[in-house]
Amino acid sequence: MAKKTRVQQRSMQIEVRESGVHGRGVYAAQFIPKGARIIEYTGERVAWEDAPDDVNNPHTFNFGLENGAVINPEVGGNDARWINHSCDPNCEAIEEDDRIFIDAIRDIQPGEELFYDYHMELDEPITESARRKFACHCGAVSCRGTMIEIED
Ligand SMILES: C[S@@+](CC[C@H](N)C(=O)[O-])C[C@H]1O[C@@H](n2cnc3c(N)ncnc32)[C@H](O)[C@@H]1O
Ligand SMILES: [Zn+2]
């Protein structure tokens, strides 16, 4: 009988430290090739109304799922909670079976900060004041000035 081989998926090496964009950020501690799965955004699943932050608080760790639930990383969370937003990101957040994974969308060099586009959605009209409240400091040439998703 053939021996079964267990293929262990190794996660990418990353580190959390102070960010030039906001608070703490997450950095590549090794070369990360385009397409690599870096980390899962883990945490407790809660209903929107039970999420710990006010949904309109611009400083939030809640991650909204398509089924309407929210991932709250205060319970069972990991380093993914520290990844900042950029309008010109090197990662993307992918939802699969009600789980969120952060994947590289281009090659990332050791020492580069990891970012994905938060595509924030509000339950209020996207006014100029809302854009300012959720102002983006990513510094990208293509920065849209806000972490809120803006439809063209
Ligand atoms: C999941 S936390 C990321 C970790 C955060 N840097 C910290 O130290 O708490 C998300 C929050 O970080 C801030 N943030 C992340 N990216 C940002 C950006 N590009 N511009 C401004 N604030 C940002 C916002 O307050 C956002 O709600
Ligand atoms: Zn930006």
Short mmCIF file of N, CA and C and ligand atoms in Angstrom, two decimals, residues 21-25 41 57-61 81-86 118 120 135-138 147, ligand 1:
data_model
loop_
_atom_site.label_atom_id
_atom_site.label_comp_id
_atom_site.label_asym_id
_atom_site.label_seq_id
_atom_site.Cartn_x
_atom_site.Cartn_y
_atom_site.Cartn_z
N VAL A 21 2.13 54.44 8.19
CA VAL A 21 0.79 54.80 7.71
C VAL A 21 -0.18 54.99 8.88
N HIS A 22 -0.21 54.03 9.79
CA HIS A 22 -1.09 54.13 10.96
C HIS A 22 -0.69 53.09 12.00
N GLY A 23 -0.51 53.53 13.24
CA GLY A 23 -0.31 52.62 14.38
C GLY A 23 0.65 51.49 14.08
N ARG A 24 0.19 50.27 14.36
CA ARG A 24 0.99 49.10 14.02
C ARG A 24 0.63 48.62 12.62
N GLY A 25 1.59 48.00 11.97
CA GLY A 25 1.35 47.40 10.66
C GLY A 25 2.03 46.05 10.60
N TYR A 41 -7.52 35.88 8.32
CA TYR A 41 -8.01 36.88 9.27
C TYR A 41 -8.94 36.14 10.23
N ASN A 57 -17.24 53.83 13.56
CA ASN A 57 -15.97 54.24 14.15
C ASN A 57 -14.88 54.02 13.11
N PRO A 58 -14.13 55.07 12.74
CA PRO A 58 -13.11 54.88 11.70
C PRO A 58 -11.96 53.97 12.12
N HIS A 59 -11.78 53.78 13.44
CA HIS A 59 -10.72 52.84 13.87
C HIS A 59 -11.41 51.53 14.24
N THR A 60 -11.35 50.58 13.33
CA THR A 60 -12.09 49.35 13.57
C THR A 60 -11.27 48.12 13.19
N PHE A 61 -11.54 47.03 13.91
CA PHE A 61 -10.91 45.75 13.61
C PHE A 61 -11.93 44.76 13.05
N ARG A 81 -4.92 41.14 12.06
CA ARG A 81 -5.71 42.30 12.48
C ARG A 81 -4.94 43.62 12.36
N TRP A 82 -3.59 43.52 12.24
CA TRP A 82 -2.77 44.74 12.19
C TRP A 82 -2.47 45.19 10.76
N ILE A 83 -2.97 44.49 9.77
CA ILE A 83 -2.66 44.88 8.38
C ILE A 83 -3.43 46.15 8.02
N ASN A 84 -2.71 47.14 7.53
CA ASN A 84 -3.31 48.43 7.19
C ASN A 84 -3.88 48.42 5.77
N HIS A 85 -4.65 49.48 5.50
CA HIS A 85 -5.26 49.67 4.17
C HIS A 85 -4.34 50.47 3.26
N SER A 86 -4.35 50.14 1.97
CA SER A 86 -3.76 51.02 0.96
C SER A 86 -4.66 51.02 -0.27
N TYR A 118 -9.33 48.00 2.03
CA TYR A 118 -10.42 47.63 2.94
C TYR A 118 -11.80 47.67 2.24
N MET A 120 -14.09 49.75 2.45
CA MET A 120 -15.06 49.96 3.55
C MET A 120 -16.44 50.35 3.02
N ALA A 135 -10.51 59.04 6.48
CA ALA A 135 -9.42 59.49 5.61
C ALA A 135 -8.32 58.45 5.50
N CYS A 136 -7.78 58.30 4.30
CA CYS A 136 -6.69 57.35 4.06
C CYS A 136 -5.36 58.09 4.03
N HIS A 137 -4.37 57.51 4.70
CA HIS A 137 -3.03 58.08 4.73
C HIS A 137 -2.02 57.14 4.07
N CYS A 138 -2.50 56.38 3.07
CA CYS A 138 -1.60 55.37 2.49
C CYS A 138 -0.44 55.99 1.71
N MET A 147 -10.71 55.46 3.05
CA MET A 147 -10.72 54.00 3.03
C MET A 147 -12.08 53.46 2.57
C1 LIG B 1 -7.47 46.60 11.46
S1 LIG B 1 -6.80 48.10 12.08
C2 LIG B 1 -5.16 48.08 11.45
C3 LIG B 1 -4.14 48.24 12.57
C4 LIG B 1 -3.93 49.68 12.99
N1 LIG B 1 -2.78 50.24 12.27
C5 LIG B 1 -3.69 49.78 14.49
O1 LIG B 1 -2.56 49.98 14.93
O2 LIG B 1 -4.67 49.66 15.24
C6 LIG B 1 -7.69 49.16 11.02
C7 LIG B 1 -7.62 50.62 11.38
O3 LIG B 1 -6.32 51.14 11.15
C8 LIG B 1 -6.41 52.46 10.61
N2 LIG B 1 -5.85 52.47 9.25
C9 LIG B 1 -5.47 51.40 8.52
N3 LIG B 1 -5.03 51.77 7.32
C10 LIG B 1 -5.11 53.12 7.27
C11 LIG B 1 -4.82 54.08 6.26
N4 LIG B 1 -4.33 53.76 5.08
N5 LIG B 1 -5.06 55.39 6.55
C12 LIG B 1 -5.55 55.75 7.75
N6 LIG B 1 -5.85 54.88 8.74
C13 LIG B 1 -5.63 53.58 8.51
C14 LIG B 1 -7.89 52.82 10.60
O4 LIG B 1 -8.20 53.47 11.83
C15 LIG B 1 -8.55 51.46 10.52
O5 LIG B 1 -9.87 51.43 11.02
#
